[in-house]
Amino acid sequence: MKATKSIDWAALRRDFPILDQQVHGKPLVYFDNAATSQKPRAVIDALVRYYERDNANVHRGIHELSNRATNAFEAARTRAAQFINAASSDEIIFTRGTTEGINLVAASWGAQNLKAGDVILLTEMEHHSNLVPWQLLAQRTGAKLAYVPVTGDEGLLDLSRLDALLTSDVKLFSMVHISNSLGTVNPVAELCARARKRGITTLVDGAQSAGHMPVDVAAIGCDFFAFSGHKICGPTGIGVLYGRSELLNAMPPYQGGGEMILSVGYHKTEFKHAPHRFEAGTPDISGPIGLHAALDYLDAIGRENIWKHDQELANYAYEKLAALKDIRLFGPKKDRAGLVSFLLKDVHAHDVVTLADQAGVALRGGHHCTQPLMHKLGVESTARASFYFYNSAAEVDRFAEVIREIQKFFAS
Ligand SMILES: Cc1ncc(COP(=O)(O)O)c(C=O)c1O
């Protein structure tokens, strides 16, 4: 494997205290990054600093600590806008994560804009969090769901069907940027452009792309983009929903309470503009502060570099696995994101993961919250290795060796 130029990846790895440990007496190989990433010292320190020095409620007090907390909270919003090239920080809503971002759009935009007979277009490779909120909305409104098909094990979208699917009844097209089960990178800019031409609103699920590759919402041309902090070195419990200002300011509130109002009477309330209209109650304050540190950390490495590194690692792992007998690999052979999904013949994915864990290798086995996709592929589950920039080719070698040992164990 070629190392991406001029970056000391081993030094970066040392920024992650958790990685330096043994599991079951073996050095930890953490390959469950698509589920959640580990946190560098810079993020842990930002959280500690906030709680040790600045903790107070935001937007309320006029005392020093409250001002500091508010400034740090709003600085994180500005940084998040810059991170994805939003036109303004007013287009950034802090959420609990991708799931809440999508639920917010479904509850607010969906309730206002969808009626019986309208169609919500999804793809067959969506995570449950970009499926179930739309099913619930469809039940409430009488709207219908339609899907862009997946081609099969190589996990590409069958775009030959797209024009036929983009009918005048389609009001929303919501799509995953990078599939967490397949590693497919969808051409979201093209998909959004084709939808926009027909006046269709678009949402991109960026849970696996933000923080892993350069993301520019203006270049993608989407109306909404959702991602989670915990998958990109930030804390759990914080995420971002980007929405174009024009849409956000026309949408009704998501939840009611303090912070999101201009004035309240016993019978009537006036709401703030976006994004505050969508952030009822005391928000997660340390979350955005930790996220801010994570975004700075990632950009100091460079997302282009992270992307190249992760793709190289995934290609290397794919080649190693493809050289084995009795293995089924999922997702595209070329241009895959930093993960590999596979099944060993006659071995349940959970057994692979359990035995790999005994060897110190943390994988994920299951349906990866994509049950309909698993059914379509005719499997219950897969085993998945997912990478980030602190992983190395040596760890992939160890992982491949462990998989070979597991095969031998079940063959004997
Ligand atoms: C593609 C995709 N979408 C959405 C989600 C949901 O993210 P969260 O659980 O952080 O809300 C995930 C999480 O694994 C994901 O991989």
mmCIF file with all atom_site columns, N, CA and C in Angstrom, residues 12-72:
data_model
loop_
_atom_site.group_PDB
_atom_site.id
_atom_site.type_symbol
_atom_site.label_atom_id
_atom_site.label_alt_id
_atom_site.label_comp_id
_atom_site.label_asym_id
_atom_site.label_entity_id
_atom_site.label_seq_id
_atom_site.pdbx_PDB_ins_code
_atom_site.Cartn_x
_atom_site.Cartn_y
_atom_site.Cartn_z
_atom_site.occupancy
_atom_site.B_iso_or_equiv
_atom_site.pdbx_formal_charge
_atom_site.auth_seq_id
_atom_site.auth_comp_id
_atom_site.auth_asym_id
_atom_site.auth_atom_id
_atom_site.pdbx_PDB_model_num
ATOM 1   N N  . LEU A 1 12 ? -0.145  10.741  14.134 1.00 0.00 ? 12 LEU A N  1
ATOM 2   C CA . LEU A 1 12 ? -1.556  11.102  14.353 1.00 0.00 ? 12 LEU A CA 1
ATOM 3   C C  . LEU A 1 12 ? -2.245  10.052  15.218 1.00 0.00 ? 12 LEU A C  1
ATOM 4   N N  . ARG A 1 13 ? -1.899  8.810   14.964 1.00 0.00 ? 13 ARG A N  1
ATOM 5   C CA . ARG A 1 13 ? -2.503  7.728   15.741 1.00 0.00 ? 13 ARG A CA 1
ATOM 6   C C  . ARG A 1 13 ? -2.232  7.905   17.244 1.00 0.00 ? 13 ARG A C  1
ATOM 7   N N  . ARG A 1 14 ? -1.067  8.426   17.555 1.00 0.00 ? 14 ARG A N  1
ATOM 8   C CA . ARG A 1 14 ? -0.721  8.624   18.972 1.00 0.00 ? 14 ARG A CA 1
ATOM 9   C C  . ARG A 1 14 ? -1.561  9.722   19.621 1.00 0.00 ? 14 ARG A C  1
ATOM 10  N N  . ASP A 1 15 ? -2.283  10.491  18.843 1.00 0.00 ? 15 ASP A N  1
ATOM 11  C CA . ASP A 1 15 ? -3.208  11.493  19.412 1.00 0.00 ? 15 ASP A CA 1
ATOM 12  C C  . ASP A 1 15 ? -4.450  10.828  20.019 1.00 0.00 ? 15 ASP A C  1
ATOM 13  N N  . PHE A 1 16 ? -4.613  9.515   19.805 1.00 0.00 ? 16 PHE A N  1
ATOM 14  C CA . PHE A 1 16 ? -5.828  8.811   20.246 1.00 0.00 ? 16 PHE A CA 1
ATOM 15  C C  . PHE A 1 16 ? -5.484  7.858   21.385 1.00 0.00 ? 16 PHE A C  1
ATOM 16  N N  . PRO A 1 17 ? -5.637  8.324   22.627 1.00 0.00 ? 17 PRO A N  1
ATOM 17  C CA . PRO A 1 17 ? -5.190  7.501   23.766 1.00 0.00 ? 17 PRO A CA 1
ATOM 18  C C  . PRO A 1 17 ? -5.829  6.115   23.780 1.00 0.00 ? 17 PRO A C  1
ATOM 19  N N  . ILE A 1 18 ? -7.060  6.002   23.354 1.00 0.00 ? 18 ILE A N  1
ATOM 20  C CA . ILE A 1 18 ? -7.789  4.724   23.469 1.00 0.00 ? 18 ILE A CA 1
ATOM 21  C C  . ILE A 1 18 ? -7.167  3.618   22.608 1.00 0.00 ? 18 ILE A C  1
ATOM 22  N N  . LEU A 1 19 ? -6.475  4.032   21.540 1.00 0.00 ? 19 LEU A N  1
ATOM 23  C CA . LEU A 1 19 ? -5.969  3.019   20.601 1.00 0.00 ? 19 LEU A CA 1
ATOM 24  C C  . LEU A 1 19 ? -4.773  2.257   21.160 1.00 0.00 ? 19 LEU A C  1
ATOM 25  N N  . ASP A 1 20 ? -4.163  2.849   22.176 1.00 0.00 ? 20 ASP A N  1
ATOM 26  C CA . ASP A 1 20 ? -2.967  2.230   22.739 1.00 0.00 ? 20 ASP A CA 1
ATOM 27  C C  . ASP A 1 20 ? -3.358  1.289   23.883 1.00 0.00 ? 20 ASP A C  1
ATOM 28  N N  . GLN A 1 21 ? -3.954  0.160   23.536 1.00 0.00 ? 21 GLN A N  1
ATOM 29  C CA . GLN A 1 21 ? -4.346  -0.796  24.576 1.00 0.00 ? 21 GLN A CA 1
ATOM 30  C C  . GLN A 1 21 ? -4.435  -2.197  23.979 1.00 0.00 ? 21 GLN A C  1
ATOM 31  N N  . GLN A 1 22 ? -4.463  -3.158  24.893 1.00 0.00 ? 22 GLN A N  1
ATOM 32  C CA . GLN A 1 22 ? -4.639  -4.547  24.464 1.00 0.00 ? 22 GLN A CA 1
ATOM 33  C C  . GLN A 1 22 ? -6.080  -4.970  24.765 1.00 0.00 ? 22 GLN A C  1
ATOM 34  N N  . VAL A 1 23 ? -6.616  -5.795  23.895 1.00 0.00 ? 23 VAL A N  1
ATOM 35  C CA . VAL A 1 23 ? -7.944  -6.360  24.109 1.00 0.00 ? 23 VAL A CA 1
ATOM 36  C C  . VAL A 1 23 ? -7.783  -7.876  24.058 1.00 0.00 ? 23 VAL A C  1
ATOM 37  N N  . HIS A 1 24 ? -8.237  -8.567  25.099 1.00 0.00 ? 24 HIS A N  1
ATOM 38  C CA . HIS A 1 24 ? -8.031  -10.008 25.213 1.00 0.00 ? 24 HIS A CA 1
ATOM 39  C C  . HIS A 1 24 ? -6.553  -10.371 25.019 1.00 0.00 ? 24 HIS A C  1
ATOM 40  N N  . GLY A 1 25 ? -5.690  -9.514  25.547 1.00 0.00 ? 25 GLY A N  1
ATOM 41  C CA . GLY A 1 25 ? -4.250  -9.792  25.501 1.00 0.00 ? 25 GLY A CA 1
ATOM 42  C C  . GLY A 1 25 ? -3.594  -9.514  24.154 1.00 0.00 ? 25 GLY A C  1
ATOM 43  N N  . LYS A 1 26 ? -4.342  -8.918  23.220 1.00 0.00 ? 26 LYS A N  1
ATOM 44  C CA . LYS A 1 26 ? -3.791  -8.632  21.873 1.00 0.00 ? 26 LYS A CA 1
ATOM 45  C C  . LYS A 1 26 ? -3.911  -7.128  21.599 1.00 0.00 ? 26 LYS A C  1
ATOM 46  N N  . PRO A 1 27 ? -2.982  -6.567  20.814 1.00 0.00 ? 27 PRO A N  1
ATOM 47  C CA . PRO A 1 27 ? -3.091  -5.131  20.509 1.00 0.00 ? 27 PRO A CA 1
ATOM 48  C C  . PRO A 1 27 ? -4.428  -4.832  19.807 1.00 0.00 ? 27 PRO A C  1
ATOM 49  N N  . LEU A 1 28 ? -5.072  -3.787  20.265 1.00 0.00 ? 28 LEU A N  1
ATOM 50  C CA . LEU A 1 28 ? -6.371  -3.428  19.674 1.00 0.00 ? 28 LEU A CA 1
ATOM 51  C C  . LEU A 1 28 ? -6.212  -2.980  18.220 1.00 0.00 ? 28 LEU A C  1
ATOM 52  N N  . VAL A 1 29 ? -7.020  -3.591  17.349 1.00 0.00 ? 29 VAL A N  1
ATOM 53  C CA . VAL A 1 29 ? -7.166  -3.106  15.969 1.00 0.00 ? 29 VAL A CA 1
ATOM 54  C C  . VAL A 1 29 ? -8.616  -2.642  15.871 1.00 0.00 ? 29 VAL A C  1
ATOM 55  N N  . TYR A 1 30 ? -8.813  -1.337  15.835 1.00 0.00 ? 30 TYR A N  1
ATOM 56  C CA . TYR A 1 30 ? -10.186 -0.809  15.866 1.00 0.00 ? 30 TYR A CA 1
ATOM 57  C C  . TYR A 1 30 ? -10.666 -0.566  14.435 1.00 0.00 ? 30 TYR A C  1
ATOM 58  N N  . PHE A 1 31 ? -11.500 -1.480  13.950 1.00 0.00 ? 31 PHE A N  1
ATOM 59  C CA . PHE A 1 31 ? -12.040 -1.387  12.588 1.00 0.00 ? 31 PHE A CA 1
ATOM 60  C C  . PHE A 1 31 ? -13.567 -1.269  12.634 1.00 0.00 ? 31 PHE A C  1
ATOM 61  N N  . ASP A 1 32 ? -14.067 -0.498  13.594 1.00 0.00 ? 32 ASP A N  1
ATOM 62  C CA . ASP A 1 32 ? -15.524 -0.276  13.657 1.00 0.00 ? 32 ASP A CA 1
ATOM 63  C C  . ASP A 1 32 ? -15.817 1.222   13.567 1.00 0.00 ? 32 ASP A C  1
ATOM 64  N N  . ASN A 1 33 ? -15.073 1.882   12.691 1.00 0.00 ? 33 ASN A N  1
ATOM 65  C CA . ASN A 1 33 ? -15.174 3.335   12.598 1.00 0.00 ? 33 ASN A CA 1
ATOM 66  C C  . ASN A 1 33 ? -16.459 3.829   11.951 1.00 0.00 ? 33 ASN A C  1
ATOM 67  N N  . ALA A 1 34 ? -17.102 2.987   11.137 1.00 0.00 ? 34 ALA A N  1
ATOM 68  C CA . ALA A 1 34 ? -18.367 3.423   10.544 1.00 0.00 ? 34 ALA A CA 1
ATOM 69  C C  . ALA A 1 34 ? -19.455 3.499   11.608 1.00 0.00 ? 34 ALA A C  1
ATOM 70  N N  . ALA A 1 35 ? -19.277 2.747   12.708 1.00 0.00 ? 35 ALA A N  1
ATOM 71  C CA . ALA A 1 35 ? -20.247 2.820   13.811 1.00 0.00 ? 35 ALA A CA 1
ATOM 72  C C  . ALA A 1 35 ? -19.974 4.060   14.650 1.00 0.00 ? 35 ALA A C  1
ATOM 73  N N  . THR A 1 36 ? -18.735 4.209   15.085 1.00 0.00 ? 36 THR A N  1
ATOM 74  C CA . THR A 1 36 ? -18.314 5.467   15.713 1.00 0.00 ? 36 THR A CA 1
ATOM 75  C C  . THR A 1 36 ? -16.799 5.548   15.665 1.00 0.00 ? 36 THR A C  1
ATOM 76  N N  . SER A 1 37 ? -16.295 6.769   15.577 1.00 0.00 ? 37 SER A N  1
ATOM 77  C CA . SER A 1 37 ? -14.839 6.949   15.528 1.00 0.00 ? 37 SER A CA 1
ATOM 78  C C  . SER A 1 37 ? -14.307 7.138   16.938 1.00 0.00 ? 37 SER A C  1
ATOM 79  N N  . GLN A 1 38 ? -12.998 7.041   17.072 1.00 0.00 ? 38 GLN A N  1
ATOM 80  C CA . GLN A 1 38 ? -12.355 7.365   18.344 1.00 0.00 ? 38 GLN A CA 1
ATOM 81  C C  . GLN A 1 38 ? -12.070 8.871   18.411 1.00 0.00 ? 38 GLN A C  1
ATOM 82  N N  . LYS A 1 39 ? -11.674 9.339   19.607 1.00 0.00 ? 39 LYS A N  1
ATOM 83  C CA . LYS A 1 39 ? -11.552 10.790  19.823 1.00 0.00 ? 39 LYS A CA 1
ATOM 84  C C  . LYS A 1 39 ? -10.103 11.172  20.118 1.00 0.00 ? 39 LYS A C  1
ATOM 85  N N  . PRO A 1 40 ? -9.592  12.176  19.416 1.00 0.00 ? 40 PRO A N  1
ATOM 86  C CA . PRO A 1 40 ? -8.218  12.599  19.698 1.00 0.00 ? 40 PRO A CA 1
ATOM 87  C C  . PRO A 1 40 ? -8.149  13.419  20.988 1.00 0.00 ? 40 PRO A C  1
ATOM 88  N N  . ARG A 1 41 ? -6.951  13.496  21.528 1.00 0.00 ? 41 ARG A N  1
ATOM 89  C CA . ARG A 1 41 ? -6.712  14.258  22.764 1.00 0.00 ? 41 ARG A CA 1
ATOM 90  C C  . ARG A 1 41 ? -7.252  15.691  22.635 1.00 0.00 ? 41 ARG A C  1
ATOM 91  N N  . ALA A 1 42 ? -7.134  16.309  21.451 1.00 0.00 ? 42 ALA A N  1
ATOM 92  C CA . ALA A 1 42 ? -7.578  17.711  21.273 1.00 0.00 ? 42 ALA A CA 1
ATOM 93  C C  . ALA A 1 42 ? -9.076  17.849  21.572 1.00 0.00 ? 42 ALA A C  1
ATOM 94  N N  . VAL A 1 43 ? -9.852  16.837  21.223 1.00 0.00 ? 43 VAL A N  1
ATOM 95  C CA . VAL A 1 43 ? -11.304 16.893  21.464 1.00 0.00 ? 43 VAL A CA 1
ATOM 96  C C  . VAL A 1 43 ? -11.591 16.636  22.945 1.00 0.00 ? 43 VAL A C  1
ATOM 97  N N  . ILE A 1 44 ? -10.903 15.660  23.505 1.00 0.00 ? 44 ILE A N  1
ATOM 98  C CA . ILE A 1 44 ? -11.099 15.346  24.927 1.00 0.00 ? 44 ILE A CA 1
ATOM 99  C C  . ILE A 1 44 ? -10.722 16.589  25.762 1.00 0.00 ? 44 ILE A C  1
ATOM 100 N N  . ASP A 1 45 ? -9.613  17.230  25.398 1.00 0.00 ? 45 ASP A N  1
ATOM 101 C CA . ASP A 1 45 ? -9.160  18.424  26.136 1.00 0.00 ? 45 ASP A CA 1
ATOM 102 C C  . ASP A 1 45 ? -10.168 19.569  26.010 1.00 0.00 ? 45 ASP A C  1
ATOM 103 N N  . ALA A 1 46 ? -10.745 19.737  24.825 1.00 0.00 ? 46 ALA A N  1
ATOM 104 C CA . ALA A 1 46 ? -11.713 20.835  24.634 1.00 0.00 ? 46 ALA A CA 1
ATOM 105 C C  . ALA A 1 46 ? -12.923 20.625  25.552 1.00 0.00 ? 46 ALA A C  1
ATOM 106 N N  . LEU A 1 47 ? -13.342 19.370  25.708 1.00 0.00 ? 47 LEU A N  1
ATOM 107 C CA . LEU A 1 47 ? -14.484 19.069  26.582 1.00 0.00 ? 47 LEU A CA 1
ATOM 108 C C  . LEU A 1 47 ? -14.132 19.347  28.044 1.00 0.00 ? 47 LEU A C  1
ATOM 109 N N  . VAL A 1 48 ? -12.945 18.890  28.437 1.00 0.00 ? 48 VAL A N  1
ATOM 110 C CA . VAL A 1 48 ? -12.517 19.083  29.833 1.00 0.00 ? 48 VAL A CA 1
ATOM 111 C C  . VAL A 1 48 ? -12.387 20.579  30.130 1.00 0.00 ? 48 VAL A C  1
ATOM 112 N N  . ARG A 1 49 ? -11.755 21.295  29.183 1.00 0.00 ? 49 ARG A N  1
ATOM 113 C CA . ARG A 1 49 ? -11.560 22.748  29.369 1.00 0.00 ? 49 ARG A CA 1
ATOM 114 C C  . ARG A 1 49 ? -12.908 23.443  29.538 1.00 0.00 ? 49 ARG A C  1
ATOM 115 N N  . TYR A 1 50 ? -13.864 23.080  28.706 1.00 0.00 ? 50 TYR A N  1
ATOM 116 C CA . TYR A 1 50 ? -15.187 23.716  28.795 1.00 0.00 ? 50 TYR A CA 1
ATOM 117 C C  . TYR A 1 50 ? -15.812 23.465  30.171 1.00 0.00 ? 50 TYR A C  1
ATOM 118 N N  . TYR A 1 51 ? -15.776 22.220  30.633 1.00 0.00 ? 51 TYR A N  1
ATOM 119 C CA . TYR A 1 51 ? -16.421 21.929  31.924 1.00 0.00 ? 51 TYR A CA 1
ATOM 120 C C  . TYR A 1 51 ? -15.616 22.490  33.100 1.00 0.00 ? 51 TYR A C  1
ATOM 121 N N  . GLU A 1 52 ? -14.306 22.595  32.925 1.00 0.00 ? 52 GLU A N  1
ATOM 122 C CA . GLU A 1 52 ? -13.502 23.120  34.043 1.00 0.00 ? 52 GLU A CA 1
ATOM 123 C C  . GLU A 1 52 ? -13.536 24.639  34.139 1.00 0.00 ? 52 GLU A C  1
ATOM 124 N N  . ARG A 1 53 ? -13.764 25.326  32.996 1.00 0.00 ? 53 ARG A N  1
ATOM 125 C CA . ARG A 1 53 ? -13.620 26.789  33.019 1.00 0.00 ? 53 ARG A CA 1
ATOM 126 C C  . ARG A 1 53 ? -14.849 27.580  32.599 1.00 0.00 ? 53 ARG A C  1
ATOM 127 N N  . ASP A 1 54 ? -15.626 27.056  31.639 1.00 0.00 ? 54 ASP A N  1
ATOM 128 C CA . ASP A 1 54 ? -16.610 27.924  30.975 1.00 0.00 ? 54 ASP A CA 1
ATOM 129 C C  . ASP A 1 54 ? -18.052 27.480  31.121 1.00 0.00 ? 54 ASP A C  1
ATOM 130 N N  . ASN A 1 55 ? -18.313 26.374  31.801 1.00 0.00 ? 55 ASN A N  1
ATOM 131 C CA . ASN A 1 55 ? -19.667 25.810  31.781 1.00 0.00 ? 55 ASN A CA 1
ATOM 132 C C  . ASN A 1 55 ? -20.732 26.774  32.309 1.00 0.00 ? 55 ASN A C  1
ATOM 133 N N  . ALA A 1 56 ? -21.726 27.065  31.471 1.00 0.00 ? 56 ALA A N  1
ATOM 134 C CA . ALA A 1 56 ? -22.900 27.861  31.862 1.00 0.00 ? 56 ALA A CA 1
ATOM 135 C C  . ALA A 1 56 ? -23.931 27.641  30.768 1.00 0.00 ? 56 ALA A C  1
ATOM 136 N N  . ASN A 1 57 ? -25.172 28.064  31.033 1.00 0.00 ? 57 ASN A N  1
ATOM 137 C CA . ASN A 1 57 ? -26.177 27.911  29.969 1.00 0.00 ? 57 ASN A CA 1
ATOM 138 C C  . ASN A 1 57 ? -25.968 28.995  28.907 1.00 0.00 ? 57 ASN A C  1
ATOM 139 N N  . VAL A 1 58 ? -26.406 28.670  27.679 1.00 0.00 ? 58 VAL A N  1
ATOM 140 C CA . VAL A 1 58 ? -26.149 29.595  26.564 1.00 0.00 ? 58 VAL A CA 1
ATOM 141 C C  . VAL A 1 58 ? -27.355 30.497  26.305 1.00 0.00 ? 58 VAL A C  1
ATOM 142 N N  . HIS A 1 59 ? -27.091 31.625  25.664 1.00 0.00 ? 59 HIS A N  1
ATOM 143 C CA . HIS A 1 59 ? -28.128 32.552  25.178 1.00 0.00 ? 59 HIS A CA 1
ATOM 144 C C  . HIS A 1 59 ? -29.002 33.125  26.283 1.00 0.00 ? 59 HIS A C  1
ATOM 145 N N  . ARG A 1 60 ? -28.663 32.918  27.554 1.00 0.00 ? 60 ARG A N  1
ATOM 146 C CA . ARG A 1 60 ? -29.578 33.341  28.608 1.00 0.00 ? 60 ARG A CA 1
ATOM 147 C C  . ARG A 1 60 ? -28.952 34.366  29.536 1.00 0.00 ? 60 ARG A C  1
ATOM 148 N N  . GLY A 1 61 ? -27.767 34.005  30.023 1.00 0.00 ? 61 GLY A N  1
ATOM 149 C CA . GLY A 1 61 ? -27.178 34.845  31.060 1.00 0.00 ? 61 GLY A CA 1
ATOM 150 C C  . GLY A 1 61 ? -26.501 36.043  30.430 1.00 0.00 ? 61 GLY A C  1
ATOM 151 N N  . ILE A 1 62 ? -26.173 37.041  31.267 1.00 0.00 ? 62 ILE A N  1
ATOM 152 C CA . ILE A 1 62 ? -25.311 38.109  30.761 1.00 0.00 ? 62 ILE A CA 1
ATOM 153 C C  . ILE A 1 62 ? -24.061 38.144  31.626 1.00 0.00 ? 62 ILE A C  1
ATOM 154 N N  . HIS A 1 63 ? -23.804 37.039  32.302 1.00 0.00 ? 63 HIS A N  1
ATOM 155 C CA . HIS A 1 63 ? -22.580 36.986  33.099 1.00 0.00 ? 63 HIS A CA 1
ATOM 156 C C  . HIS A 1 63 ? -21.458 36.382  32.259 1.00 0.00 ? 63 HIS A C  1
ATOM 157 N N  . GLU A 1 64 ? -20.249 36.515  32.765 1.00 0.00 ? 64 GLU A N  1
ATOM 158 C CA . GLU A 1 64 ? -19.053 36.155  31.997 1.00 0.00 ? 64 GLU A CA 1
ATOM 159 C C  . GLU A 1 64 ? -19.088 34.706  31.493 1.00 0.00 ? 64 GLU A C  1
ATOM 160 N N  . LEU A 1 65 ? -19.418 33.761  32.384 1.00 0.00 ? 65 LEU A N  1
ATOM 161 C CA . LEU A 1 65 ? -19.363 32.358  31.948 1.00 0.00 ? 65 LEU A CA 1
ATOM 162 C C  . LEU A 1 65 ? -20.402 32.083  30.871 1.00 0.00 ? 65 LEU A C  1
ATOM 163 N N  . SER A 1 66 ? -21.575 32.672  31.032 1.00 0.00 ? 66 SER A N  1
ATOM 164 C CA . SER A 1 66 ? -22.616 32.455  30.027 1.00 0.00 ? 66 SER A CA 1
ATOM 165 C C  . SER A 1 66 ? -22.199 33.057  28.695 1.00 0.00 ? 66 SER A C  1
ATOM 166 N N  . ASN A 1 67 ? -21.555 34.212  28.741 1.00 0.00 ? 67 ASN A N  1
ATOM 167 C CA . ASN A 1 67 ? -21.068 34.818  27.494 1.00 0.00 ? 67 ASN A CA 1
ATOM 168 C C  . ASN A 1 67 ? -20.029 33.927  26.827 1.00 0.00 ? 67 ASN A C  1
ATOM 169 N N  . ARG A 1 68 ? -19.132 33.374  27.651 1.00 0.00 ? 68 ARG A N  1
ATOM 170 C CA . ARG A 1 68 ? -18.086 32.497  27.083 1.00 0.00 ? 68 ARG A CA 1
ATOM 171 C C  . ARG A 1 68 ? -18.716 31.255  26.452 1.00 0.00 ? 68 ARG A C  1
ATOM 172 N N  . ALA A 1 69 ? -19.654 30.656  27.187 1.00 0.00 ? 69 ALA A N  1
ATOM 173 C CA . ALA A 1 69 ? -20.291 29.430  26.665 1.00 0.00 ? 69 ALA A CA 1
ATOM 174 C C  . ALA A 1 69 ? -21.047 29.740  25.376 1.00 0.00 ? 69 ALA A C  1
ATOM 175 N N  . THR A 1 70 ? -21.777 30.871  25.370 1.00 0.00 ? 70 THR A N  1
ATOM 176 C CA . THR A 1 70 ? -22.551 31.244  24.170 1.00 0.00 ? 70 THR A CA 1
ATOM 177 C C  . THR A 1 70 ? -21.612 31.501  22.996 1.00 0.00 ? 70 THR A C  1
ATOM 178 N N  . ASN A 1 71 ? -20.527 32.218  23.263 1.00 0.00 ? 71 ASN A N  1
ATOM 179 C CA . ASN A 1 71 ? -19.586 32.508  22.166 1.00 0.00 ? 71 ASN A CA 1
ATOM 180 C C  . ASN A 1 71 ? -18.993 31.224  21.593 1.00 0.00 ? 71 ASN A C  1
ATOM 181 N N  . ALA A 1 72 ? -18.633 30.298  22.489 1.00 0.00 ? 72 ALA A N  1
ATOM 182 C CA . ALA A 1 72 ? -18.028 29.048  22.018 1.00 0.00 ? 72 ALA A CA 1
ATOM 183 C C  . ALA A 1 72 ? -19.065 28.224  21.238 1.00 0.00 ? 72 ALA A C  1
#
